[in-house]
């Protein structure tokens, strides 16, 4: 609606709240008396938006709808950052145990591929029956599809392979392999049975503002890191094309 669009245009990304202040008002309707009254208004905007008590039920529904969307966005951002960091740490530990070098692309301690895979696993697993085998199977399929698709897209854009599993058994064009896919299934189990309940608990005990600042700072750092890496990857691609022409 127009009112929702207007309210959204004034938001600062903060949670909205309806408060009251005593104000003197003169009603337009002749059967309502003038005088002091508790005037409702919305906080969390670039400016206060006052409204008549008649609109209170509608405005409460509007504020709840906006806050719900804001919480949903914050949850997605938090999940993405968490999975990107935990996925990177898990990869480093796994490679260290197998005495191999991690296929690290970015400078920081994160890998957006794990963030994307984790988000897709959560969004799909939350709609399947709560059965450990089904969750495991869905996680394997979703993670494998995501890794393969991202590998193809990156190779098309940068004309280079960002990872290669050709040395592993049961690999598919070197983009995915059975061993990693099965491990992603374990990750899906951990997400569903451990991470989601832990996240609810952490949100309940953490200061919302502090949590928001941490998530936004980490996500901003990841974006800057990603931009730098992309620029460097295009430079490598350009030099490689020059060498091929010689």
CSV table of C-alpha atoms in Angstrom, one decimal:
chain,number,residue,atom,x,y,z
A,1,UNK,CA,0.0,0.0,0.0
A,2,UNK,CA,1.0,3.7,-0.3
A,3,UNK,CA,1.3,4.0,3.5
A,4,UNK,CA,3.6,1.0,3.7
A,5,UNK,CA,5.8,2.3,0.9
A,6,UNK,CA,5.9,5.7,2.6
A,7,UNK,CA,6.9,4.3,5.9
A,8,UNK,CA,9.6,2.0,4.3
A,9,UNK,CA,11.1,5.1,2.5
A,10,UNK,CA,11.7,6.7,5.9
A,11,UNK,CA,13.3,3.7,7.6
A,12,UNK,CA,16.9,3.7,8.8
A,13,UNK,CA,17.2,-0.1,8.9
A,14,UNK,CA,16.1,-0.1,12.5
A,15,UNK,CA,13.2,-1.9,14.2
A,16,UNK,CA,10.0,0.2,14.2
A,17,UNK,CA,8.0,0.7,17.4
A,18,UNK,CA,4.7,2.5,18.2
A,19,UNK,CA,4.9,4.9,21.1
A,20,UNK,CA,2.6,7.5,22.6
A,21,UNK,CA,2.9,11.1,23.5
A,22,UNK,CA,0.5,13.6,25.1
A,23,UNK,CA,-0.5,16.2,22.6
A,24,UNK,CA,-3.3,18.7,22.1
A,25,UNK,CA,-5.3,18.1,19.0
A,26,UNK,CA,-8.3,19.5,17.2
A,27,UNK,CA,-10.5,16.8,15.6
A,28,UNK,CA,-12.0,17.2,12.2
A,29,UNK,CA,-15.1,15.3,13.1
A,30,UNK,CA,-17.7,17.5,14.9
A,31,UNK,CA,-18.8,14.7,17.3
A,32,UNK,CA,-15.2,14.3,18.7
A,33,UNK,CA,-14.1,16.8,21.4
A,34,UNK,CA,-10.8,18.6,21.2
A,35,UNK,CA,-8.2,18.4,24.1
A,36,UNK,CA,-5.1,16.5,25.2
A,37,UNK,CA,-4.8,12.9,24.1
A,38,UNK,CA,-2.2,10.2,23.8
A,39,UNK,CA,-1.1,10.6,20.1
A,40,UNK,CA,0.5,7.4,18.7
A,41,UNK,CA,3.6,7.8,16.6
A,42,UNK,CA,6.2,5.5,15.0
A,43,UNK,CA,9.9,5.5,16.1
A,44,UNK,CA,12.9,4.1,14.2
A,45,UNK,CA,12.3,6.4,11.2
A,46,UNK,CA,14.2,9.4,9.8
A,47,UNK,CA,11.4,11.5,11.3
A,48,UNK,CA,8.4,10.8,13.6
A,49,UNK,CA,5.2,9.8,11.9
A,50,UNK,CA,2.1,10.6,13.9
A,51,UNK,CA,-1.3,9.1,13.2
A,52,UNK,CA,-4.8,9.1,14.6
A,53,UNK,CA,-5.9,6.4,17.0
A,54,UNK,CA,-8.4,5.2,14.5
A,55,UNK,CA,-5.5,3.9,12.4
A,56,UNK,CA,-3.8,2.2,15.3
A,57,UNK,CA,-4.9,-1.5,14.3
A,58,UNK,CA,-3.7,-0.9,10.7
A,59,UNK,CA,-0.4,0.8,11.8
A,60,UNK,CA,0.3,-2.0,14.3
A,61,UNK,CA,-0.1,-4.6,11.5
A,62,UNK,CA,2.1,-2.5,9.2
A,63,UNK,CA,4.9,-2.2,11.9
A,64,UNK,CA,4.8,-5.9,12.7
A,65,UNK,CA,5.0,-6.7,9.0
A,66,UNK,CA,8.0,-4.5,8.5
A,67,UNK,CA,9.8,-5.8,11.6
A,68,UNK,CA,9.2,-9.3,10.5
A,69,UNK,CA,10.8,-8.6,7.1
A,70,UNK,CA,13.7,-6.8,8.8
A,71,UNK,CA,14.3,-9.8,11.2
A,72,UNK,CA,14.2,-12.1,8.2
A,73,UNK,CA,16.8,-10.1,6.4
A,74,UNK,CA,19.0,-10.0,9.5
A,75,UNK,CA,18.7,-13.7,9.9
A,76,UNK,CA,19.8,-14.4,6.3
A,77,UNK,CA,22.7,-12.1,6.7
A,78,UNK,CA,23.8,-13.7,10.0
A,79,UNK,CA,23.5,-17.2,8.6
A,80,UNK,CA,25.5,-16.2,5.5
A,81,UNK,CA,28.3,-14.7,7.6
A,82,UNK,CA,28.4,-17.6,10.1
A,83,UNK,CA,28.5,-20.3,7.4
A,84,UNK,CA,31.1,-18.5,5.4
A,85,UNK,CA,33.4,-18.3,8.4
A,86,UNK,CA,32.7,-21.8,9.9
A,87,UNK,CA,33.0,-23.4,6.5
A,88,UNK,CA,36.4,-21.8,5.9
A,89,UNK,CA,37.6,-22.9,9.3
A,90,UNK,CA,36.4,-26.4,8.7
A,91,UNK,CA,38.1,-26.5,5.3
A,92,UNK,CA,41.4,-25.4,6.8
A,93,UNK,CA,41.2,-28.0,9.6
A,94,UNK,CA,40.3,-30.7,7.0
A,95,UNK,CA,43.1,-29.8,4.7
A,96,UNK,CA,45.6,-29.6,7.6
A,97,UNK,CA,44.6,-33.2,8.7
A,98,UNK,CA,45.1,-34.4,5.1
A,99,UNK,CA,48.3,-32.4,4.8
A,100,UNK,CA,47.0,-30.4,1.9
A,101,UNK,CA,46.9,-26.7,1.2
A,102,UNK,CA,43.5,-25.0,1.5
A,103,UNK,CA,42.0,-23.7,-1.8
A,104,UNK,CA,41.6,-20.2,-0.2
A,105,UNK,CA,40.6,-17.5,-2.6
A,106,UNK,CA,39.8,-14.5,-0.4
A,107,UNK,CA,42.1,-12.8,2.0
A,108,UNK,CA,39.9,-13.0,5.1
A,109,UNK,CA,38.9,-16.0,7.1
A,110,UNK,CA,35.7,-16.7,5.1
A,111,UNK,CA,34.4,-18.4,2.0
A,112,UNK,CA,31.1,-17.1,0.5
A,113,UNK,CA,30.5,-20.5,-1.2
A,114,UNK,CA,29.9,-22.1,2.2
A,115,UNK,CA,27.6,-19.2,3.1
A,116,UNK,CA,25.5,-19.6,0.0
A,117,UNK,CA,25.4,-23.4,0.5
A,118,UNK,CA,24.4,-23.1,4.1
A,119,UNK,CA,21.6,-20.7,3.2
A,120,UNK,CA,20.2,-23.0,0.5
A,121,UNK,CA,20.4,-26.0,2.9
A,122,UNK,CA,18.4,-24.1,5.6
A,123,UNK,CA,15.8,-22.8,3.2
A,124,UNK,CA,15.1,-26.3,1.7
A,125,UNK,CA,15.7,-28.5,4.7
A,126,UNK,CA,13.2,-26.4,6.7
A,127,UNK,CA,10.4,-27.6,4.3
A,128,UNK,CA,11.2,-31.3,4.4
A,129,UNK,CA,10.1,-33.9,7.0
A,130,UNK,CA,12.2,-33.9,10.2
A,131,UNK,CA,14.0,-37.1,9.3
A,132,UNK,CA,17.7,-37.4,9.7
A,133,UNK,CA,18.2,-39.4,6.5
A,134,UNK,CA,16.1,-37.1,4.4
A,135,UNK,CA,17.9,-34.0,5.8
A,136,UNK,CA,21.2,-35.7,5.1
A,137,UNK,CA,20.3,-36.6,1.5
A,138,UNK,CA,18.8,-33.2,0.7
A,139,UNK,CA,21.9,-31.5,2.1
A,140,UNK,CA,24.2,-33.6,-0.1
A,141,UNK,CA,22.2,-32.8,-3.2
A,142,UNK,CA,21.8,-29.1,-2.5
A,143,UNK,CA,25.4,-28.6,-1.6
A,144,UNK,CA,26.7,-30.6,-4.6
A,145,UNK,CA,24.4,-28.7,-7.0
A,146,UNK,CA,25.5,-25.4,-5.5
A,147,UNK,CA,29.2,-26.2,-5.7
A,148,UNK,CA,29.0,-27.5,-9.3
A,149,UNK,CA,26.9,-24.5,-10.5
A,150,UNK,CA,29.2,-21.9,-8.8
A,151,UNK,CA,32.3,-23.7,-10.3
A,152,UNK,CA,30.8,-23.4,-13.8
A,153,UNK,CA,29.8,-19.8,-13.4
A,154,UNK,CA,33.2,-18.7,-12.0
A,155,UNK,CA,35.0,-20.6,-14.9
A,156,UNK,CA,32.8,-18.9,-17.5
A,157,UNK,CA,33.5,-15.4,-16.0
A,158,UNK,CA,37.2,-15.7,-15.2
A,159,UNK,CA,38.3,-18.4,-17.6
A,160,UNK,CA,40.0,-20.4,-14.9
A,161,UNK,CA,39.2,-23.1,-12.4
A,162,UNK,CA,38.9,-22.0,-8.8
A,163,UNK,CA,39.1,-25.6,-7.5
A,164,UNK,CA,39.7,-29.0,-9.0
A,165,UNK,CA,38.9,-32.4,-7.5
A,166,UNK,CA,40.3,-34.4,-10.5
A,167,UNK,CA,42.8,-36.1,-8.1
A,168,UNK,CA,39.9,-37.5,-6.0
A,169,UNK,CA,37.9,-40.6,-6.8
A,170,UNK,CA,34.3,-40.3,-7.9
A,171,UNK,CA,34.6,-36.7,-9.1
A,172,UNK,CA,32.4,-35.0,-11.7
A,173,UNK,CA,34.5,-33.0,-14.1
A,174,UNK,CA,36.7,-32.0,-11.2
A,175,UNK,CA,34.0,-29.7,-9.9
A,176,UNK,CA,32.5,-31.9,-7.2
A,177,UNK,CA,33.5,-35.2,-5.6
A,178,UNK,CA,31.7,-37.8,-3.6
A,179,UNK,CA,33.8,-37.4,-0.5
A,180,UNK,CA,33.1,-33.7,-0.1
A,181,UNK,CA,29.4,-34.1,-1.0
A,182,UNK,CA,29.0,-36.7,1.8
A,183,UNK,CA,30.7,-34.3,4.2
A,184,UNK,CA,28.3,-31.6,3.2
A,185,UNK,CA,25.5,-34.0,4.2
A,186,UNK,CA,27.0,-34.1,7.7
A,187,UNK,CA,27.1,-30.3,7.7
A,188,UNK,CA,23.3,-30.3,6.9
A,189,UNK,CA,22.7,-32.5,10.0
A,190,UNK,CA,24.7,-30.2,12.2
A,191,UNK,CA,22.9,-27.1,10.9
A,192,UNK,CA,19.5,-28.5,11.5
A,193,UNK,CA,20.0,-30.2,14.9
A,194,UNK,CA,22.7,-27.9,16.5
A,195,UNK,CA,23.1,-24.6,14.7
A,196,UNK,CA,19.4,-23.6,14.5
A,197,UNK,CA,18.7,-24.2,18.2
A,198,UNK,CA,22.0,-22.5,19.1
A,199,UNK,CA,21.2,-19.5,17.0
A,200,UNK,CA,17.8,-19.0,18.8
A,201,UNK,CA,19.6,-19.2,22.1
A,202,UNK,CA,22.4,-16.8,21.1
A,203,UNK,CA,19.9,-14.2,19.8
A,204,UNK,CA,17.9,-14.4,23.0
A,205,UNK,CA,21.0,-13.6,25.2
A,206,UNK,CA,22.9,-11.2,22.9
A,207,UNK,CA,22.3,-7.4,22.7
A,208,UNK,CA,20.4,-6.9,19.4
A,209,UNK,CA,22.3,-3.7,18.5
A,210,UNK,CA,25.7,-5.3,19.2
A,211,UNK,CA,24.8,-8.4,17.2
A,212,UNK,CA,23.6,-6.2,14.3
A,213,UNK,CA,26.9,-4.2,14.4
A,214,UNK,CA,29.0,-7.4,14.4
A,215,UNK,CA,27.1,-9.0,11.5
A,216,UNK,CA,27.1,-5.8,9.4
A,217,UNK,CA,30.9,-5.2,10.0
A,218,UNK,CA,31.8,-8.8,9.0
A,219,UNK,CA,29.5,-8.7,6.0
A,220,UNK,CA,31.0,-5.4,4.9
A,221,UNK,CA,34.5,-6.7,5.3
A,222,UNK,CA,33.6,-9.8,3.2
A,223,UNK,CA,32.2,-7.6,0.4
A,224,UNK,CA,35.3,-5.5,0.3
A,225,UNK,CA,37.5,-8.6,0.3
A,226,UNK,CA,35.3,-10.1,-2.5
A,227,UNK,CA,35.6,-6.9,-4.6
A,228,UNK,CA,39.4,-6.9,-4.2
A,229,UNK,CA,39.6,-10.6,-5.1
A,230,UNK,CA,37.4,-10.1,-8.2
A,231,UNK,CA,39.5,-7.2,-9.5
A,232,UNK,CA,42.7,-9.3,-9.0
A,233,UNK,CA,41.1,-12.3,-10.8
A,234,UNK,CA,40.2,-10.1,-13.8
A,235,UNK,CA,43.8,-8.8,-13.9
A,236,UNK,CA,45.0,-12.4,-14.0
A,237,UNK,CA,42.6,-13.2,-16.7
A,238,UNK,CA,43.7,-10.2,-18.8
A,239,UNK,CA,47.4,-11.1,-18.4
A,240,UNK,CA,46.7,-14.7,-19.3
A,241,UNK,CA,44.9,-13.6,-22.5
A,242,UNK,CA,47.8,-11.4,-23.4
A,243,UNK,CA,50.2,-14.3,-23.0
A,244,UNK,CA,48.1,-16.5,-25.2
A,245,UNK,CA,48.2,-13.9,-28.0
A,246,UNK,CA,52.0,-13.8,-27.9
